[in-house]
Coordinates of C-alpha atoms in Angstrom, one line a residue:
X1 CA 4.5 17.6 25.5
X2 CA 4.0 19.9 22.5
X3 CA 6.1 23.0 22.8
X4 CA 5.4 24.6 19.4
X5 CA 2.7 24.1 16.8
X6 CA 5.2 24.1 14.0
X7 CA 2.8 22.9 11.4
X8 CA 0.7 26.0 11.7
X9 CA 3.7 28.1 11.5
X10 CA 4.6 26.5 8.2
X11 CA 1.2 27.4 6.8
X12 CA 1.3 31.0 7.9
X13 CA 0.7 33.2 4.9
X14 CA 3.0 35.9 6.2
X15 CA 5.9 33.5 5.9
X16 CA 5.2 32.8 2.2
X17 CA 6.0 36.3 1.0
X18 CA 9.7 35.5 0.5
X19 CA 11.9 32.4 0.3
X20 CA 11.9 30.6 3.6
X21 CA 14.0 27.8 5.0
X22 CA 11.3 25.2 4.3
X23 CA 11.4 26.1 0.6
X24 CA 15.0 25.3 0.1
X25 CA 16.1 22.0 -1.5
X26 CA 17.1 19.4 1.0
X27 CA 15.0 20.8 3.9
X28 CA 13.2 17.5 4.6
X29 CA 16.4 15.5 4.6
X30 CA 18.0 18.1 6.8
X31 CA 15.1 17.6 9.2
X32 CA 16.0 13.9 9.4
X33 CA 19.6 14.7 9.9
X34 CA 18.7 17.0 12.8
X35 CA 16.7 14.2 14.4
X36 CA 19.6 11.8 14.0
X37 CA 22.1 14.3 15.5
X38 CA 19.8 14.8 18.5
X39 CA 19.7 11.1 19.1
X40 CA 23.5 10.9 18.9
X41 CA 24.4 13.7 21.2
X42 CA 21.3 14.1 23.4
X43 CA 21.3 17.8 22.7
X44 CA 18.1 19.8 21.9
X45 CA 18.1 20.6 18.1
X46 CA 15.5 22.3 16.0
X47 CA 15.2 24.6 12.9
X48 CA 13.6 28.1 12.9
X49 CA 12.9 30.6 10.2
X50 CA 14.4 34.1 10.1
X51 CA 11.8 35.3 12.7
X52 CA 12.7 32.5 15.2
X53 CA 9.5 30.7 14.5
X54 CA 10.1 26.9 14.7
X55 CA 9.8 25.0 11.4
X56 CA 10.7 21.6 12.8
X57 CA 10.0 19.8 16.0
X58 CA 12.4 20.3 18.9
X59 CA 14.3 17.0 19.0
X60 CA 15.6 15.6 22.3
X61 CA 14.7 18.6 24.4
X62 CA 15.5 17.9 28.0
X63 CA 12.7 18.0 30.6
X64 CA 14.1 21.2 32.3
X65 CA 14.1 23.2 29.0
X66 CA 10.8 21.8 28.0
X67 CA 9.4 23.2 31.2
X68 CA 11.0 26.5 30.7
X69 CA 9.6 26.8 27.2
X70 CA 6.1 26.2 28.5
X71 CA 6.1 28.7 31.3
X72 CA 5.1 32.2 30.1
X73 CA 7.9 34.1 31.9
X74 CA 10.7 31.8 30.9
X75 CA 9.4 31.2 27.4
X76 CA 9.7 34.9 26.7
X77 CA 13.3 34.8 27.9
X78 CA 14.2 31.8 25.6
X79 CA 12.6 33.5 22.6
X80 CA 14.5 36.7 23.1
X81 CA 17.8 34.8 23.6
X82 CA 17.3 32.9 20.4
X83 CA 16.5 36.2 18.5
X84 CA 19.7 37.8 20.0
X85 CA 21.8 34.8 19.1
X86 CA 20.5 34.7 15.5
X87 CA 21.1 38.5 15.1
X88 CA 24.7 38.1 16.2
X89 CA 25.2 35.0 14.0
X90 CA 23.9 36.9 11.0
X91 CA 26.3 39.8 11.7
X92 CA 29.3 37.5 11.8
X93 CA 27.9 35.1 9.1
X94 CA 28.9 32.2 11.3
X95 CA 27.7 30.1 14.2
X96 CA 27.7 31.5 17.6
X97 CA 27.8 29.7 21.0
X98 CA 26.6 31.5 24.1
X99 CA 25.7 30.7 27.8
X100 CA 22.0 31.0 28.5
X101 CA 20.6 32.4 31.8
X102 CA 20.4 28.9 33.1
X103 CA 24.1 28.3 32.5
X104 CA 23.6 25.9 29.6
X105 CA 25.6 26.1 26.3
X106 CA 23.5 26.8 23.2
X107 CA 24.6 27.4 19.6
X108 CA 22.8 29.2 16.7
X109 CA 23.9 28.2 13.2
X110 CA 22.6 30.7 10.6
X111 CA 21.4 29.5 7.2
X112 CA 21.8 31.7 4.2
X113 CA 20.3 31.7 0.7
X114 CA 21.4 34.4 -1.8
X115 CA 23.2 36.1 1.1
X116 CA 19.9 36.4 2.9
X117 CA 19.3 34.6 6.2
X118 CA 16.3 32.3 5.8
X119 CA 16.6 30.6 9.2
X120 CA 18.8 28.9 11.6
X121 CA 19.6 25.7 13.5
X122 CA 19.3 26.2 17.3
X123 CA 21.0 23.4 19.3
X124 CA 22.6 22.7 22.6
X125 CA 21.0 23.3 26.0
X126 CA 24.0 21.3 27.1
X127 CA 25.5 21.4 30.6
X128 CA 29.3 21.7 30.3
X129 CA 31.6 22.3 33.2
X130 CA 34.9 22.7 31.2
X131 CA 34.0 25.2 28.5
X132 CA 36.7 27.8 27.9
X133 CA 36.2 31.5 28.9
X134 CA 35.0 34.1 26.4
X135 CA 31.5 33.0 25.6
X136 CA 28.7 35.6 25.7
X137 CA 26.7 35.2 28.9
X138 CA 23.1 36.1 28.0
X139 CA 22.1 36.6 31.6
X140 CA 24.2 39.9 31.5
X141 CA 22.1 41.2 28.6
X142 CA 19.0 43.3 28.9
X143 CA 16.5 40.4 29.2
X144 CA 13.0 40.1 30.7
X145 CA 13.2 39.1 34.4
X146 CA 12.0 35.6 35.3
X147 CA 10.3 34.6 38.5
X148 CA 12.7 33.8 41.4
X149 CA 10.1 31.3 42.6
X150 CA 11.1 29.1 39.6
X151 CA 14.7 29.1 40.9
X152 CA 13.6 27.9 44.3
X153 CA 11.1 25.4 43.0
X154 CA 12.4 22.0 44.1
X155 CA 10.8 20.2 41.1
X156 CA 12.5 22.6 38.6
X157 CA 15.8 22.1 40.4
X158 CA 15.4 18.4 40.1
X159 CA 14.7 18.7 36.3
X160 CA 17.8 20.9 36.0
X161 CA 20.0 18.4 37.9
X162 CA 18.8 15.6 35.6
X163 CA 20.6 17.2 32.6
X164 CA 23.8 15.1 32.0
X165 CA 27.1 16.8 32.1
X166 CA 28.8 16.9 28.6
X167 CA 32.5 17.3 27.8
X168 CA 33.0 20.6 26.0
X169 CA 35.3 19.1 23.4
X170 CA 32.6 16.5 22.5
X171 CA 30.0 19.3 22.3
X172 CA 32.2 21.4 20.0
X173 CA 33.1 18.5 17.7
X174 CA 29.4 17.6 17.3
X175 CA 28.4 21.2 16.6
X176 CA 31.2 21.6 14.1
X177 CA 30.0 18.5 12.2
X178 CA 26.4 19.8 12.3
X179 CA 27.6 23.1 11.0
X180 CA 29.3 21.4 8.0
X181 CA 26.3 19.2 7.3
X182 CA 24.0 22.2 7.4
X183 CA 26.2 24.0 4.9
X184 CA 26.4 21.1 2.5
X185 CA 22.6 20.5 2.5
X186 CA 21.3 24.0 2.4
X187 CA 23.9 26.2 0.7
X188 CA 22.9 26.9 -2.8
X189 CA 25.6 25.1 -4.8
X190 CA 24.0 26.0 -8.1
X191 CA 24.6 29.7 -7.5
X192 CA 28.2 29.0 -6.7
X193 CA 28.6 27.1 -9.9
X194 CA 26.7 29.8 -11.9
X195 CA 28.9 32.6 -10.6
X196 CA 31.9 30.4 -11.4
X197 CA 30.6 30.0 -14.9
X198 CA 29.9 33.7 -15.4
X199 CA 33.2 34.8 -14.0
X200 CA 35.4 36.7 -16.5
X201 CA 38.4 34.8 -15.2
X202 CA 37.0 31.3 -15.7
X203 CA 38.8 29.1 -18.1
X204 CA 35.7 27.1 -18.9
X205 CA 34.5 28.8 -22.1
X206 CA 33.8 25.8 -24.2
X207 CA 30.3 24.5 -24.8
X208 CA 31.3 21.0 -23.6
X209 CA 32.5 22.4 -20.3
X210 CA 29.3 24.4 -19.9
X211 CA 27.4 21.1 -20.3
X212 CA 29.7 19.6 -17.8
X213 CA 29.0 22.3 -15.2
X214 CA 25.2 22.0 -15.9
X215 CA 25.4 18.2 -15.2
X216 CA 27.5 18.8 -12.1
X217 CA 24.7 21.0 -10.7
X218 CA 22.2 18.2 -11.1
X219 CA 24.6 15.6 -9.6
X220 CA 24.2 16.6 -6.0
X221 CA 25.4 14.2 -3.4
X222 CA 24.3 11.0 -1.7
X223 CA 22.5 12.4 1.3
X224 CA 21.5 8.9 2.4
X225 CA 25.2 8.0 2.9
X226 CA 25.6 10.9 5.2
X227 CA 22.4 10.1 7.0
X228 CA 23.6 6.5 7.6
X229 CA 27.0 7.8 8.8
X230 CA 25.3 10.0 11.3
X231 CA 23.1 7.1 12.4
X232 CA 26.3 5.1 13.0
X233 CA 27.6 8.0 15.2
X234 CA 24.4 7.7 17.2
X235 CA 24.8 3.9 17.6
X236 CA 28.5 4.3 18.5
X237 CA 27.6 6.9 21.1
X238 CA 25.7 4.2 23.0
X239 CA 28.3 1.4 22.5
X240 CA 31.6 3.3 22.5
X241 CA 32.0 7.0 23.2
X242 CA 35.7 7.2 22.5
X243 CA 38.0 6.3 19.6
X244 CA 35.5 5.1 17.0
X245 CA 33.2 8.1 17.5
X246 CA 36.2 10.4 17.2
X247 CA 37.5 8.8 14.0
X248 CA 34.1 8.7 12.4
X249 CA 33.4 12.4 13.3
X250 CA 36.7 13.5 11.8
X251 CA 36.2 11.4 8.6
X252 CA 32.6 12.7 8.2
X253 CA 33.6 16.3 8.7
X254 CA 36.4 16.0 6.1
X255 CA 34.1 14.2 3.6
X256 CA 31.5 17.0 3.8
X257 CA 34.2 19.7 3.5
X258 CA 35.5 17.9 0.4
X259 CA 32.0 17.9 -1.2
X260 CA 31.7 21.7 -0.5
X261 CA 35.2 22.4 -1.9
X262 CA 34.5 20.3 -5.1
X263 CA 31.4 22.5 -5.9
X264 CA 33.9 25.1 -7.3
X265 CA 36.1 22.6 -9.2
X266 CA 36.0 20.6 -12.4
X267 CA 39.1 18.5 -11.7
X268 CA 41.0 16.9 -8.9
X269 CA 44.5 15.3 -9.1
X270 CA 44.4 11.5 -8.9
X271 CA 46.1 11.7 -5.5
X272 CA 43.3 13.9 -4.2
X273 CA 40.7 11.5 -5.6
X274 CA 42.4 8.6 -4.0
X275 CA 42.2 10.3 -0.6
X276 CA 38.5 11.1 -1.2
X277 CA 37.8 7.4 -1.9
X278 CA 39.8 6.2 1.0
X279 CA 37.9 8.6 3.3
X280 CA 34.5 7.4 2.0
X281 CA 35.4 3.7 2.3
X282 CA 36.9 4.3 5.8
X283 CA 33.5 5.7 6.9
X284 CA 31.8 2.6 5.5
X285 CA 34.5 0.4 7.2
X286 CA 33.5 1.9 10.6
X287 CA 29.8 1.1 9.7
X288 CA 30.4 -2.4 8.5
X289 CA 33.4 -3.4 10.7
X290 CA 35.2 -6.6 9.9
X291 CA 32.7 -7.4 7.0
X292 CA 34.4 -4.9 4.8
X293 CA 38.0 -4.7 3.4
X294 CA 39.2 -2.4 0.7
X295 CA 42.2 -1.5 -1.4
X296 CA 42.9 1.8 -3.2
X297 CA 46.0 2.2 -5.3
X298 CA 47.5 5.1 -7.4
X299 CA 51.0 4.6 -8.8
X300 CA 53.3 7.5 -7.8
X301 CA 54.1 8.4 -11.4
X302 CA 50.5 9.3 -12.3
X303 CA 49.3 10.9 -9.1
X304 CA 49.5 14.4 -10.6
X305 CA 47.3 13.6 -13.6
X306 CA 43.8 15.1 -13.5
X307 CA 40.4 13.5 -13.1
X308 CA 36.9 15.1 -13.3
X309 CA 35.5 15.5 -9.8
X310 CA 32.9 13.0 -8.4
X311 CA 33.3 10.6 -11.3
X312 CA 34.3 7.4 -9.4
X313 CA 32.4 7.6 -6.2
X314 CA 29.0 7.0 -7.6
X315 CA 30.2 3.6 -9.0
X316 CA 31.5 2.7 -5.6
X317 CA 28.2 3.8 -3.9
X318 CA 26.5 1.6 -6.4
X319 CA 28.1 -1.5 -4.8
X320 CA 26.5 -0.8 -1.5
X321 CA 22.9 -0.7 -2.8
X322 CA 23.1 -3.8 -5.0
X323 CA 22.6 -7.4 -4.0
X324 CA 25.5 -9.2 -2.4
X325 CA 25.9 -12.9 -1.6
X326 CA 24.5 -13.7 1.8
X327 CA 26.9 -16.6 2.2
X328 CA 29.9 -14.3 2.2
X329 CA 31.4 -13.6 5.6
X330 CA 33.5 -10.7 4.2
X331 CA 33.5 -8.6 1.1
X332 CA 36.2 -6.7 -0.5
X333 CA 36.3 -3.6 -2.8
X334 CA 39.3 -2.6 -4.9
X335 CA 39.9 0.7 -6.7
X336 CA 43.0 0.7 -8.9
X337 CA 44.3 3.6 -11.1
X338 CA 46.8 3.1 -14.0
X339 CA 47.9 4.8 -17.2
X340 CA 47.4 2.8 -20.3
X341 CA 49.2 4.5 -23.2
X342 CA 47.4 7.9 -23.5
X343 CA 44.5 7.0 -21.2
X344 CA 43.8 6.9 -17.5
X345 CA 42.1 3.7 -16.5
X346 CA 40.2 3.2 -13.2
X347 CA 39.2 -0.4 -12.2
X348 CA 36.6 -0.9 -9.5
X349 CA 36.1 -4.5 -8.3
X350 CA 34.1 -6.2 -5.7
X351 CA 33.3 -9.8 -4.8
X352 CA 29.6 -9.7 -4.1
X353 CA 27.6 -7.7 -6.7
X354 CA 26.8 -9.0 -10.2
X355 CA 25.7 -7.4 -13.4
X356 CA 22.3 -9.2 -13.3
X357 CA 21.5 -7.3 -10.1
X358 CA 20.3 -4.2 -11.8
X359 CA 19.3 -1.2 -9.6
X360 CA 15.8 -1.2 -11.1
X361 CA 15.3 -4.8 -9.8
X362 CA 16.3 -3.7 -6.3
X363 CA 13.7 -1.0 -5.8
X364 CA 11.3 -3.4 -4.0
X365 CA 14.0 -4.5 -1.5
X366 CA 13.1 -3.2 2.0
X367 CA 16.7 -2.9 2.9
X368 CA 17.5 -0.5 0.0
X369 CA 14.9 2.2 -0.2
X370 CA 13.8 3.5 -3.5
X371 CA 15.0 7.1 -3.0
X372 CA 18.6 6.0 -2.4
X373 CA 18.7 3.8 -5.4
X374 CA 17.3 6.6 -7.5
X375 CA 20.0 9.0 -6.2
X376 CA 22.7 6.5 -7.1
X377 CA 21.3 6.0 -10.6
X378 CA 21.1 9.7 -11.1
X379 CA 24.7 10.2 -9.9
X380 CA 26.0 7.5 -12.3
X381 CA 24.1 9.0 -15.3
X382 CA 25.6 12.4 -14.5
X383 CA 29.1 10.9 -14.2
X384 CA 28.7 9.5 -17.7
X385 CA 27.3 12.8 -19.0
X386 CA 30.2 14.9 -17.5
X387 CA 32.8 12.5 -19.0
X388 CA 31.1 12.8 -22.4
X389 CA 30.8 16.6 -22.1
X390 CA 34.6 16.8 -21.6
X391 CA 35.9 14.1 -23.8
X392 CA 33.1 13.2 -26.2
X393 CA 33.8 9.7 -27.4
X394 CA 37.2 9.7 -25.8
X395 CA 35.8 8.3 -22.6
X396 CA 33.9 5.1 -21.8
X397 CA 32.5 3.1 -18.9
X398 CA 31.5 -0.5 -18.7
X399 CA 30.5 -2.8 -15.9
X400 CA 30.4 -6.6 -16.2
X401 CA 30.3 -9.7 -13.9
X402 CA 33.5 -11.5 -13.0
X403 CA 33.8 -15.2 -13.4
X404 CA 34.3 -15.9 -9.7
X405 CA 31.3 -13.7 -8.5
X406 CA 31.3 -10.0 -8.1
X407 CA 31.6 -7.3 -10.7
X408 CA 34.3 -5.2 -12.4
X409 CA 33.8 -1.6 -13.5
X410 CA 36.3 0.1 -15.9
X411 CA 36.4 3.8 -16.5
X412 CA 38.6 5.2 -19.3
X413 CA 39.3 8.8 -20.4
X414 CA 42.2 10.6 -22.0
X415 CA 45.2 11.3 -19.7
X416 CA 45.5 15.0 -19.1
X417 CA 47.7 17.1 -16.8
X418 CA 46.1 20.4 -17.8
X419 CA 42.4 21.3 -17.5
X420 CA 40.4 21.0 -20.7
X421 CA 39.6 24.6 -21.9
X422 CA 42.8 26.1 -20.4
X423 CA 44.8 28.2 -22.8

């Protein structure tokens, strides 16, 4: 059942007068994420522009709400509720959860660009019996009346009763993760970095550091990893709705928060970087299960030394898109930090990739889509560029095969405990 002709809405000339949600970088990937989340949680999810006109399909809409959206009386009510929810979300610059006239929970997540709202994610339509008090009840607002005959219609009641009951804590956790994902995909990191660069208080005055920040802007993040993690959540929701889902949800939310926080930074301490890597590999561990083991080690005496942000992770991500030996029952990844004289050395090892498996040779592999390989290649190139911008010839990276299969990556750069460019 088609609820909205969203393709026509996207082509509406009136919507092209200013920047819209569909114009923002990452929108198509966000659309895939929304679909994955809808499969995971069985909540209705869709994106709208700032005028509440849908710009994506409505994923996983339940049959009751589908009916309500197609009846003239109730469709008007739903549209006005969404408009009121977005208005309130814009006012507080945060998501808002409310109770619709049909006693279902719904959440509006606003999306901003240049401090202007360009749209929102509308999600929920969930039946929760244990939500806490304090939510706005839309039925108490000045809304159009809807026909009482619909309330008494036995078919409509049957549709409503078919909506499964959802635990509020589960609902709130999923919405929290979706909110973080939306922020990381749509928020304009380039503007954050530009304002940081132009700030009078910034310590990054050198040409090398300006090059560093420019390359960091281009670096982005591996959206495919997040998409795969969300897909894992969807699979786990079918197989196991308890401990694994909870663990993966927490890890994923923290990983996304780390990405957002690092947008304002040039360096992390080695201890922070170790935690970022452990979090990433722990997410992969939930996905791959007993197939994957990993070790990450930072000696206590060097944990306060600095490392440029997002330097190591691209080389670990590389491992997951390269060939690995099909005869291996398990594979292992090791990440080891050490101080060698005046240098910090990071060694990344695995037991299944090899140097002959260049990423360019993997682009025809149906299990490793071209876009993800290109993202990893770009992230690796930008890691090298950022190291060079900070340390010139003082940093180097090489990857070579090990004798007993697998590969070994070494990253070296001058050991520092104070940011380059600080006075």
